[in-house]
Amino acid sequence: MLVRSNRRPSFLVRWVARAIARLYLRRPELEDVIAIRYRTTRGLAVGIGNELAYRFGWSRVPGLLSLNLELTNHCNLKCSFCPTGNGLMLRPRGFMDPDAFEAALRGAGPLEFVLLFQWGESLLHPQFAELAQRARAHGARTLVTTNGTLLDRRRVDALLDAGLDRVTVSVDGDAETHEAIRGVPLQRTLKGLELLVEERDRRAVPTAIDVSMVISPETESAAEQFRETYEEQVDRVQQIPLLTKGTRRTRCREPWRSGPVVLQDGRVTVCCVDHDGALSIGHVGDAPVRDLWNGPAMRAFRRAHVTGQLPPICASCTEYPTDDAAPRFSSADEASTVAPHRQNGNGA
C-alpha cells in the first residue's frame, strides 16, 4: 500500500506559506507549492525581494532561487498535449552534456532547488543518477518529474541512491483518459509508482512522492476521481491546467519569481512555456546563469512585460479554464479553451 513520506516543510515554513497563499495571493491552493519552493530563511527573503521587484516593475531581481535543467527532450511516449510528443517541438533532440550541466550549476550560485526536468523523460539520460548527485552536492534540493513507465528496480534504486528530494509521477485522469493521452496503459505507470513507494518505505528514506495531472478537455471529467484515488496514497496530489492559446492582457510573474530554464543544448530561456527556446537569453558557456538572469536580454524582457509589449509566446500564453485547478501563469479571466494539440489536428 502507498503511504506518505515523513519529509515535510517545517512548521514556520508552512505557516508563512499559508499566510502568503491565503492573505496575500488569495489563492489557498498554492500553499503547498509555496512551502516546497521556499524552505529556508534565505529562500523566503529572496522570494519576497523578487515579488517586490515584480510589484514595482523593476527590471533587475534580487536573487536566483532555482533552475530547471532539461536533461533531455527525448521521450519514450508521445503524449497528445505535449510538444515533445505531438510534433509541435521543432528543435533538435539530444541529451544535456555533463559539462553544460556543471556550468549551469556553477554559474547559478546558491540555489534552493533544481528541477531535473523540462520537456522529455529525464530518466532516459544515461547519467541521470550522477547528475542528480552533482546537483545535490551543489547544495540544492533535487526534484524530478517522470512519466513513471521506466521505473524498474534498477532506476528506482538509482533515484533513491541519488537522494532525490521529490519525485513527481504524471498520471492523466483515469485508466481510459491516461491511455488515450499517453498511449500506454495506466497500470504500467502505476506499477512503477508502487515500486518506487515500496522501496522508499523499505529504506525509510524521506524522498517525497507526488502524482500530477494536467487538466485538459480530455481529462477534466476524471479530475474529481483522480483526487479521491490518490490523495491518501501519496505525499501530494497536484492538478495543473493545460497551456492553451488565447490573449494575455497581464504581465507574468515568472520572469521575476521563477528561475530560468536551461535546455539540453545549454541555451538559457526565461520560462518553461518556451519549448523551442525562442526566448533564449544566452548560453551557459557564454556567461554565468546568475548574470544572464539579470543581464541585458532578461532585463529588456522584463521591461517589455511591464509596458505591455509582450513577445508573441507570452501574448498568447493562457490556460485551460477549469474549476479543478487554478492558473499558474495567467489570470482566470484570460483562460482559453484553444488547446494547441487540437488546434493543429494532432493528438487525441
mmCIF file with all atom_site columns, N, CA and C in Angstrom, residues 38-100:
data_model
loop_
_atom_site.group_PDB
_atom_site.id
_atom_site.type_symbol
_atom_site.label_atom_id
_atom_site.label_alt_id
_atom_site.label_comp_id
_atom_site.label_asym_id
_atom_site.label_entity_id
_atom_site.label_seq_id
_atom_site.pdbx_PDB_ins_code
_atom_site.Cartn_x
_atom_site.Cartn_y
_atom_site.Cartn_z
_atom_site.occupancy
_atom_site.B_iso_or_equiv
_atom_site.pdbx_formal_charge
_atom_site.auth_seq_id
_atom_site.auth_comp_id
_atom_site.auth_asym_id
_atom_site.auth_atom_id
_atom_site.pdbx_PDB_model_num
ATOM 1   N N  . TYR A 1 38  ? 9.954  27.562 -1.105  1.00 0.00 ? 38  TYR A N  1
ATOM 2   C CA . TYR A 1 38  ? 10.709 28.420 -0.176  1.00 0.00 ? 38  TYR A CA 1
ATOM 3   C C  . TYR A 1 38  ? 10.875 27.710 1.168   1.00 0.00 ? 38  TYR A C  1
ATOM 4   N N  . ARG A 1 39  ? 11.966 26.982 1.324   1.00 0.00 ? 39  ARG A N  1
ATOM 5   C CA . ARG A 1 39  ? 12.170 26.178 2.524   1.00 0.00 ? 39  ARG A CA 1
ATOM 6   C C  . ARG A 1 39  ? 13.068 26.835 3.563   1.00 0.00 ? 39  ARG A C  1
ATOM 7   N N  . THR A 1 40  ? 13.855 27.833 3.184   1.00 0.00 ? 40  THR A N  1
ATOM 8   C CA . THR A 1 40  ? 14.853 28.401 4.084   1.00 0.00 ? 40  THR A CA 1
ATOM 9   C C  . THR A 1 40  ? 14.602 29.894 4.284   1.00 0.00 ? 40  THR A C  1
ATOM 10  N N  . THR A 1 41  ? 15.273 30.452 5.298   1.00 0.00 ? 41  THR A N  1
ATOM 11  C CA . THR A 1 41  ? 15.167 31.889 5.535   1.00 0.00 ? 41  THR A CA 1
ATOM 12  C C  . THR A 1 41  ? 15.647 32.663 4.318   1.00 0.00 ? 41  THR A C  1
ATOM 13  N N  . ARG A 1 42  ? 16.772 32.208 3.736   1.00 0.00 ? 42  ARG A N  1
ATOM 14  C CA . ARG A 1 42  ? 17.273 32.868 2.523   1.00 0.00 ? 42  ARG A CA 1
ATOM 15  C C  . ARG A 1 42  ? 16.238 32.789 1.406   1.00 0.00 ? 42  ARG A C  1
ATOM 16  N N  . GLY A 1 43  ? 15.655 31.607 1.238   1.00 0.00 ? 43  GLY A N  1
ATOM 17  C CA . GLY A 1 43  ? 14.671 31.441 0.181   1.00 0.00 ? 43  GLY A CA 1
ATOM 18  C C  . GLY A 1 43  ? 13.487 32.376 0.346   1.00 0.00 ? 43  GLY A C  1
ATOM 19  N N  . LEU A 1 44  ? 12.997 32.502 1.582   1.00 0.00 ? 44  LEU A N  1
ATOM 20  C CA . LEU A 1 44  ? 11.878 33.406 1.838   1.00 0.00 ? 44  LEU A CA 1
ATOM 21  C C  . LEU A 1 44  ? 12.273 34.854 1.560   1.00 0.00 ? 44  LEU A C  1
ATOM 22  N N  . ALA A 1 45  ? 13.489 35.237 2.018   1.00 0.00 ? 45  ALA A N  1
ATOM 23  C CA . ALA A 1 45  ? 13.937 36.617 1.843   1.00 0.00 ? 45  ALA A CA 1
ATOM 24  C C  . ALA A 1 45  ? 14.078 36.974 0.366   1.00 0.00 ? 45  ALA A C  1
ATOM 25  N N  . VAL A 1 46  ? 14.728 36.079 -0.401  1.00 0.00 ? 46  VAL A N  1
ATOM 26  C CA . VAL A 1 46  ? 14.905 36.342 -1.830  1.00 0.00 ? 46  VAL A CA 1
ATOM 27  C C  . VAL A 1 46  ? 13.556 36.313 -2.539  1.00 0.00 ? 46  VAL A C  1
ATOM 28  N N  . GLY A 1 47  ? 12.705 35.385 -2.128  1.00 0.00 ? 47  GLY A N  1
ATOM 29  C CA . GLY A 1 47  ? 11.383 35.307 -2.746  1.00 0.00 ? 47  GLY A CA 1
ATOM 30  C C  . GLY A 1 47  ? 10.582 36.576 -2.536  1.00 0.00 ? 47  GLY A C  1
ATOM 31  N N  . ILE A 1 48  ? 10.634 37.127 -1.331  1.00 0.00 ? 48  ILE A N  1
ATOM 32  C CA . ILE A 1 48  ? 9.929  38.382 -1.054  1.00 0.00 ? 48  ILE A CA 1
ATOM 33  C C  . ILE A 1 48  ? 10.540 39.519 -1.877  1.00 0.00 ? 48  ILE A C  1
ATOM 34  N N  . GLY A 1 49  ? 11.879 39.538 -1.962  1.00 0.00 ? 49  GLY A N  1
ATOM 35  C CA . GLY A 1 49  ? 12.532 40.568 -2.764  1.00 0.00 ? 49  GLY A CA 1
ATOM 36  C C  . GLY A 1 49  ? 12.145 40.485 -4.223  1.00 0.00 ? 49  GLY A C  1
ATOM 37  N N  . ASN A 1 50  ? 12.077 39.272 -4.761  1.00 0.00 ? 50  ASN A N  1
ATOM 38  C CA . ASN A 1 50  ? 11.678 39.093 -6.162  1.00 0.00 ? 50  ASN A CA 1
ATOM 39  C C  . ASN A 1 50  ? 10.229 39.533 -6.381  1.00 0.00 ? 50  ASN A C  1
ATOM 40  N N  . GLU A 1 51  ? 9.373  39.255 -5.400  1.00 0.00 ? 51  GLU A N  1
ATOM 41  C CA . GLU A 1 51  ? 7.979  39.667 -5.519  1.00 0.00 ? 51  GLU A CA 1
ATOM 42  C C  . GLU A 1 51  ? 7.867  41.198 -5.519  1.00 0.00 ? 51  GLU A C  1
ATOM 43  N N  . LEU A 1 52  ? 8.665  41.852 -4.678  1.00 0.00 ? 52  LEU A N  1
ATOM 44  C CA . LEU A 1 52  ? 8.663  43.316 -4.674  1.00 0.00 ? 52  LEU A CA 1
ATOM 45  C C  . LEU A 1 52  ? 9.137  43.862 -6.023  1.00 0.00 ? 52  LEU A C  1
ATOM 46  N N  . ALA A 1 53  ? 10.167 43.214 -6.606  1.00 0.00 ? 53  ALA A N  1
ATOM 47  C CA . ALA A 1 53  ? 10.648 43.638 -7.923  1.00 0.00 ? 53  ALA A CA 1
ATOM 48  C C  . ALA A 1 53  ? 9.545  43.522 -8.964  1.00 0.00 ? 53  ALA A C  1
ATOM 49  N N  . TYR A 1 54  ? 8.762  42.444 -8.874  1.00 0.00 ? 54  TYR A N  1
ATOM 50  C CA . TYR A 1 54  ? 7.630  42.265 -9.784  1.00 0.00 ? 54  TYR A CA 1
ATOM 51  C C  . TYR A 1 54  ? 6.589  43.366 -9.567  1.00 0.00 ? 54  TYR A C  1
ATOM 52  N N  . ARG A 1 55  ? 6.256  43.610 -8.311  1.00 0.00 ? 55  ARG A N  1
ATOM 53  C CA . ARG A 1 55  ? 5.220  44.584 -7.987  1.00 0.00 ? 55  ARG A CA 1
ATOM 54  C C  . ARG A 1 55  ? 5.589  45.989 -8.472  1.00 0.00 ? 55  ARG A C  1
ATOM 55  N N  . PHE A 1 56  ? 6.867  46.348 -8.303  1.00 0.00 ? 56  PHE A N  1
ATOM 56  C CA . PHE A 1 56  ? 7.299  47.692 -8.681  1.00 0.00 ? 56  PHE A CA 1
ATOM 57  C C  . PHE A 1 56  ? 7.791  47.771 -10.128 1.00 0.00 ? 56  PHE A C  1
ATOM 58  N N  . GLY A 1 57  ? 7.826  46.629 -10.828 1.00 0.00 ? 57  GLY A N  1
ATOM 59  C CA . GLY A 1 57  ? 8.214  46.638 -12.226 1.00 0.00 ? 57  GLY A CA 1
ATOM 60  C C  . GLY A 1 57  ? 9.693  46.851 -12.457 1.00 0.00 ? 57  GLY A C  1
ATOM 61  N N  . TRP A 1 58  ? 10.533 46.464 -11.484 1.00 0.00 ? 58  TRP A N  1
ATOM 62  C CA . TRP A 1 58  ? 11.973 46.603 -11.663 1.00 0.00 ? 58  TRP A CA 1
ATOM 63  C C  . TRP A 1 58  ? 12.470 45.584 -12.678 1.00 0.00 ? 58  TRP A C  1
ATOM 64  N N  . SER A 1 59  ? 13.453 45.949 -13.455 1.00 0.00 ? 59  SER A N  1
ATOM 65  C CA . SER A 1 59  ? 13.986 45.027 -14.459 1.00 0.00 ? 59  SER A CA 1
ATOM 66  C C  . SER A 1 59  ? 15.047 44.097 -13.878 1.00 0.00 ? 59  SER A C  1
ATOM 67  N N  . ARG A 1 60  ? 15.540 44.395 -12.687 1.00 0.00 ? 60  ARG A N  1
ATOM 68  C CA . ARG A 1 60  ? 16.535 43.553 -12.017 1.00 0.00 ? 60  ARG A CA 1
ATOM 69  C C  . ARG A 1 60  ? 15.888 42.915 -10.786 1.00 0.00 ? 60  ARG A C  1
ATOM 70  N N  . VAL A 1 61  ? 16.221 41.634 -10.538 1.00 0.00 ? 61  VAL A N  1
ATOM 71  C CA . VAL A 1 61  ? 15.675 40.948 -9.367  1.00 0.00 ? 61  VAL A CA 1
ATOM 72  C C  . VAL A 1 61  ? 16.789 40.697 -8.354  1.00 0.00 ? 61  VAL A C  1
ATOM 73  N N  . PRO A 1 62  ? 16.446 40.600 -7.072  1.00 0.00 ? 62  PRO A N  1
ATOM 74  C CA . PRO A 1 62  ? 17.465 40.428 -6.037  1.00 0.00 ? 62  PRO A CA 1
ATOM 75  C C  . PRO A 1 62  ? 18.221 39.104 -6.103  1.00 0.00 ? 62  PRO A C  1
ATOM 76  N N  . GLY A 1 63  ? 17.566 38.017 -6.533  1.00 0.00 ? 63  GLY A N  1
ATOM 77  C CA . GLY A 1 63  ? 18.274 36.747 -6.480  1.00 0.00 ? 63  GLY A CA 1
ATOM 78  C C  . GLY A 1 63  ? 17.671 35.670 -7.348  1.00 0.00 ? 63  GLY A C  1
ATOM 79  N N  . LEU A 1 64  ? 18.430 34.604 -7.481  1.00 0.00 ? 64  LEU A N  1
ATOM 80  C CA . LEU A 1 64  ? 18.035 33.425 -8.255  1.00 0.00 ? 64  LEU A CA 1
ATOM 81  C C  . LEU A 1 64  ? 17.851 32.266 -7.282  1.00 0.00 ? 64  LEU A C  1
ATOM 82  N N  . LEU A 1 65  ? 16.696 31.642 -7.308  1.00 0.00 ? 65  LEU A N  1
ATOM 83  C CA . LEU A 1 65  ? 16.382 30.600 -6.333  1.00 0.00 ? 65  LEU A CA 1
ATOM 84  C C  . LEU A 1 65  ? 16.412 29.192 -6.897  1.00 0.00 ? 65  LEU A C  1
ATOM 85  N N  . SER A 1 66  ? 16.179 29.048 -8.204  1.00 0.00 ? 66  SER A N  1
ATOM 86  C CA . SER A 1 66  ? 16.038 27.701 -8.746  1.00 0.00 ? 66  SER A CA 1
ATOM 87  C C  . SER A 1 66  ? 16.455 27.648 -10.208 1.00 0.00 ? 66  SER A C  1
ATOM 88  N N  . LEU A 1 67  ? 16.657 26.434 -10.686 1.00 0.00 ? 67  LEU A N  1
ATOM 89  C CA . LEU A 1 67  ? 16.920 26.179 -12.099 1.00 0.00 ? 67  LEU A CA 1
ATOM 90  C C  . LEU A 1 67  ? 16.061 25.006 -12.548 1.00 0.00 ? 67  LEU A C  1
ATOM 91  N N  . ASN A 1 68  ? 15.579 25.091 -13.776 1.00 0.00 ? 68  ASN A N  1
ATOM 92  C CA . ASN A 1 68  ? 15.033 23.920 -14.460 1.00 0.00 ? 68  ASN A CA 1
ATOM 93  C C  . ASN A 1 68  ? 16.111 23.435 -15.432 1.00 0.00 ? 68  ASN A C  1
ATOM 94  N N  . LEU A 1 69  ? 16.621 22.245 -15.226 1.00 0.00 ? 69  LEU A N  1
ATOM 95  C CA . LEU A 1 69  ? 17.663 21.704 -16.092 1.00 0.00 ? 69  LEU A CA 1
ATOM 96  C C  . LEU A 1 69  ? 17.061 20.584 -16.936 1.00 0.00 ? 69  LEU A C  1
ATOM 97  N N  . GLU A 1 70  ? 16.946 20.839 -18.224 1.00 0.00 ? 70  GLU A N  1
ATOM 98  C CA . GLU A 1 70  ? 16.354 19.861 -19.136 1.00 0.00 ? 70  GLU A CA 1
ATOM 99  C C  . GLU A 1 70  ? 17.420 18.825 -19.508 1.00 0.00 ? 70  GLU A C  1
ATOM 100 N N  . LEU A 1 71  ? 17.387 17.681 -18.863 1.00 0.00 ? 71  LEU A N  1
ATOM 101 C CA . LEU A 1 71  ? 18.396 16.656 -19.135 1.00 0.00 ? 71  LEU A CA 1
ATOM 102 C C  . LEU A 1 71  ? 18.259 16.109 -20.545 1.00 0.00 ? 71  LEU A C  1
ATOM 103 N N  . THR A 1 72  ? 17.043 16.055 -21.043 1.00 0.00 ? 72  THR A N  1
ATOM 104 C CA . THR A 1 72  ? 16.820 15.606 -22.419 1.00 0.00 ? 72  THR A CA 1
ATOM 105 C C  . THR A 1 72  ? 15.450 16.069 -22.893 1.00 0.00 ? 72  THR A C  1
ATOM 106 N N  . ASN A 1 73  ? 15.309 16.248 -24.201 1.00 0.00 ? 73  ASN A N  1
ATOM 107 C CA . ASN A 1 73  ? 13.985 16.464 -24.781 1.00 0.00 ? 73  ASN A CA 1
ATOM 108 C C  . ASN A 1 73  ? 13.565 15.261 -25.624 1.00 0.00 ? 73  ASN A C  1
ATOM 109 N N  . HIS A 1 74  ? 14.230 14.124 -25.404 1.00 0.00 ? 74  HIS A N  1
ATOM 110 C CA . HIS A 1 74  ? 13.752 12.837 -25.900 1.00 0.00 ? 74  HIS A CA 1
ATOM 111 C C  . HIS A 1 74  ? 12.690 12.313 -24.935 1.00 0.00 ? 74  HIS A C  1
ATOM 112 N N  . CYS A 1 75  ? 11.753 11.543 -25.456 1.00 0.00 ? 75  CYS A N  1
ATOM 113 C CA . CYS A 1 75  ? 10.778 10.899 -24.583 1.00 0.00 ? 75  CYS A CA 1
ATOM 114 C C  . CYS A 1 75  ? 10.386 9.549  -25.177 1.00 0.00 ? 75  CYS A C  1
ATOM 115 N N  . ASN A 1 76  ? 10.054 8.611  -24.293 1.00 0.00 ? 76  ASN A N  1
ATOM 116 C CA . ASN A 1 76  ? 9.629  7.286  -24.746 1.00 0.00 ? 76  ASN A CA 1
ATOM 117 C C  . ASN A 1 76  ? 8.131  7.218  -25.014 1.00 0.00 ? 76  ASN A C  1
ATOM 118 N N  . LEU A 1 77  ? 7.407  8.313  -24.724 1.00 0.00 ? 77  LEU A N  1
ATOM 119 C CA . LEU A 1 77  ? 5.975  8.374  -25.006 1.00 0.00 ? 77  LEU A CA 1
ATOM 120 C C  . LEU A 1 77  ? 5.686  9.504  -25.993 1.00 0.00 ? 77  LEU A C  1
ATOM 121 N N  . LYS A 1 78  ? 4.480  9.513  -26.522 1.00 0.00 ? 78  LYS A N  1
ATOM 122 C CA . LYS A 1 78  ? 4.049  10.571 -27.439 1.00 0.00 ? 78  LYS A CA 1
ATOM 123 C C  . LYS A 1 78  ? 2.707  11.115 -26.955 1.00 0.00 ? 78  LYS A C  1
ATOM 124 N N  . CYS A 1 79  ? 2.744  11.790 -25.827 1.00 0.00 ? 79  CYS A N  1
ATOM 125 C CA . CYS A 1 79  ? 1.525  12.331 -25.227 1.00 0.00 ? 79  CYS A CA 1
ATOM 126 C C  . CYS A 1 79  ? 0.910  13.386 -26.133 1.00 0.00 ? 79  CYS A C  1
ATOM 127 N N  . SER A 1 80  ? -0.409 13.356 -26.235 1.00 0.00 ? 80  SER A N  1
ATOM 128 C CA . SER A 1 80  ? -1.089 14.177 -27.234 1.00 0.00 ? 80  SER A CA 1
ATOM 129 C C  . SER A 1 80  ? -0.953 15.677 -26.988 1.00 0.00 ? 80  SER A C  1
ATOM 130 N N  . PHE A 1 81  ? -0.865 16.117 -25.717 1.00 0.00 ? 81  PHE A N  1
ATOM 131 C CA . PHE A 1 81  ? -0.800 17.557 -25.470 1.00 0.00 ? 81  PHE A CA 1
ATOM 132 C C  . PHE A 1 81  ? 0.608  18.071 -25.204 1.00 0.00 ? 81  PHE A C  1
ATOM 133 N N  . CYS A 1 82  ? 1.617  17.223 -25.289 1.00 0.00 ? 82  CYS A N  1
ATOM 134 C CA . CYS A 1 82  ? 2.993  17.648 -25.022 1.00 0.00 ? 82  CYS A CA 1
ATOM 135 C C  . CYS A 1 82  ? 3.725  17.907 -26.339 1.00 0.00 ? 82  CYS A C  1
ATOM 136 N N  . PRO A 1 83  ? 4.384  19.064 -26.488 1.00 0.00 ? 83  PRO A N  1
ATOM 137 C CA . PRO A 1 83  ? 5.083  19.362 -27.746 1.00 0.00 ? 83  PRO A CA 1
ATOM 138 C C  . PRO A 1 83  ? 6.219  18.397 -28.053 1.00 0.00 ? 83  PRO A C  1
ATOM 139 N N  . THR A 1 84  ? 6.739  17.708 -27.037 1.00 0.00 ? 84  THR A N  1
ATOM 140 C CA . THR A 1 84  ? 7.765  16.696 -27.281 1.00 0.00 ? 84  THR A CA 1
ATOM 141 C C  . THR A 1 84  ? 7.189  15.516 -28.050 1.00 0.00 ? 84  THR A C  1
ATOM 142 N N  . GLY A 1 85  ? 5.930  15.194 -27.762 1.00 0.00 ? 85  GLY A N  1
ATOM 143 C CA . GLY A 1 85  ? 5.334  14.001 -28.352 1.00 0.00 ? 85  GLY A CA 1
ATOM 144 C C  . GLY A 1 85  ? 4.391  14.246 -29.507 1.00 0.00 ? 85  GLY A C  1
ATOM 145 N N  . ASN A 1 86  ? 3.832  15.463 -29.614 1.00 0.00 ? 86  ASN A N  1
ATOM 146 C CA . ASN A 1 86  ? 2.807  15.667 -30.640 1.00 0.00 ? 86  ASN A CA 1
ATOM 147 C C  . ASN A 1 86  ? 3.306  16.382 -31.891 1.00 0.00 ? 86  ASN A C  1
ATOM 148 N N  . GLY A 1 87  ? 4.629  16.595 -31.986 1.00 0.00 ? 87  GLY A N  1
ATOM 149 C CA . GLY A 1 87  ? 5.196  17.172 -33.196 1.00 0.00 ? 87  GLY A CA 1
ATOM 150 C C  . GLY A 1 87  ? 5.296  18.683 -33.209 1.00 0.00 ? 87  GLY A C  1
ATOM 151 N N  . LEU A 1 88  ? 4.851  19.371 -32.142 1.00 0.00 ? 88  LEU A N  1
ATOM 152 C CA . LEU A 1 88  ? 4.915  20.831 -32.125 1.00 0.00 ? 88  LEU A CA 1
ATOM 153 C C  . LEU A 1 88  ? 6.313  21.350 -31.766 1.00 0.00 ? 88  LEU A C  1
ATOM 154 N N  . MET A 1 89  ? 7.150  20.527 -31.150 1.00 0.00 ? 89  MET A N  1
ATOM 155 C CA . MET A 1 89  ? 8.516  20.943 -30.854 1.00 0.00 ? 89  MET A CA 1
ATOM 156 C C  . MET A 1 89  ? 9.371  20.786 -32.107 1.00 0.00 ? 89  MET A C  1
ATOM 157 N N  . LEU A 1 90  ? 10.072 21.852 -32.487 1.00 0.00 ? 90  LEU A N  1
ATOM 158 C CA . LEU A 1 90  ? 10.834 21.859 -33.731 1.00 0.00 ? 90  LEU A CA 1
ATOM 159 C C  . LEU A 1 90  ? 12.337 21.717 -33.526 1.00 0.00 ? 90  LEU A C  1
ATOM 160 N N  . ARG A 1 91  ? 12.842 21.981 -32.333 1.00 0.00 ? 91  ARG A N  1
ATOM 161 C CA . ARG A 1 91  ? 14.294 21.957 -32.133 1.00 0.00 ? 91  ARG A CA 1
ATOM 162 C C  . ARG A 1 91  ? 14.832 20.518 -32.103 1.00 0.00 ? 91  ARG A C  1
ATOM 163 N N  . PRO A 1 92  ? 16.114 20.337 -32.382 1.00 0.00 ? 92  PRO A N  1
ATOM 164 C CA . PRO A 1 92  ? 16.710 19.004 -32.374 1.00 0.00 ? 92  PRO A CA 1
ATOM 165 C C  . PRO A 1 92  ? 16.619 18.349 -31.006 1.00 0.00 ? 92  PRO A C  1
ATOM 166 N N  . ARG A 1 93  ? 16.618 17.017 -31.002 1.00 0.00 ? 93  ARG A N  1
ATOM 167 C CA . ARG A 1 93  ? 16.581 16.243 -29.758 1.00 0.00 ? 93  ARG A CA 1
ATOM 168 C C  . ARG A 1 93  ? 18.008 15.909 -29.330 1.00 0.00 ? 93  ARG A C  1
ATOM 169 N N  . GLY A 1 94  ? 18.196 15.807 -28.042 1.00 0.00 ? 94  GLY A N  1
ATOM 170 C CA . GLY A 1 94  ? 19.520 15.465 -27.551 1.00 0.00 ? 94  GLY A CA 1
ATOM 171 C C  . GLY A 1 94  ? 19.529 15.284 -26.051 1.00 0.00 ? 94  GLY A C  1
ATOM 172 N N  . PHE A 1 95  ? 20.728 15.091 -25.489 1.00 0.00 ? 95  PHE A N  1
ATOM 173 C CA . PHE A 1 95  ? 20.936 14.910 -24.066 1.00 0.00 ? 95  PHE A CA 1
ATOM 174 C C  . PHE A 1 95  ? 21.897 15.983 -23.568 1.00 0.00 ? 95  PHE A C  1
ATOM 175 N N  . MET A 1 96  ? 21.608 16.537 -22.390 1.00 0.00 ? 96  MET A N  1
ATOM 176 C CA . MET A 1 96  ? 22.485 17.559 -21.842 1.00 0.00 ? 96  MET A CA 1
ATOM 177 C C  . MET A 1 96  ? 23.858 16.983 -21.539 1.00 0.00 ? 96  MET A C  1
ATOM 178 N N  . ASP A 1 97  ? 24.891 17.701 -21.992 1.00 0.00 ? 97  ASP A N  1
ATOM 179 C CA . ASP A 1 97  ? 26.266 17.302 -21.710 1.00 0.00 ? 97  ASP A CA 1
ATOM 180 C C  . ASP A 1 97  ? 26.577 17.579 -20.236 1.00 0.00 ? 97  ASP A C  1
ATOM 181 N N  . PRO A 1 98  ? 27.251 16.651 -19.554 1.00 0.00 ? 98  PRO A N  1
ATOM 182 C CA . PRO A 1 98  ? 27.585 16.877 -18.142 1.00 0.00 ? 98  PRO A CA 1
ATOM 183 C C  . PRO A 1 98  ? 28.361 18.164 -17.896 1.00 0.00 ? 98  PRO A C  1
ATOM 184 N N  . ASP A 1 99  ? 29.189 18.585 -18.860 1.00 0.00 ? 99  ASP A N  1
ATOM 185 C CA . ASP A 1 99  ? 29.930 19.838 -18.692 1.00 0.00 ? 99  ASP A CA 1
ATOM 186 C C  . ASP A 1 99  ? 28.982 21.036 -18.700 1.00 0.00 ? 99  ASP A C  1
ATOM 187 N N  . ALA A 1 100 ? 27.966 20.993 -19.559 1.00 0.00 ? 100 ALA A N  1
ATOM 188 C CA . ALA A 1 100 ? 26.972 22.064 -19.580 1.00 0.00 ? 100 ALA A CA 1
ATOM 189 C C  . ALA A 1 100 ? 26.162 22.065 -18.292 1.00 0.00 ? 100 ALA A C  1
#
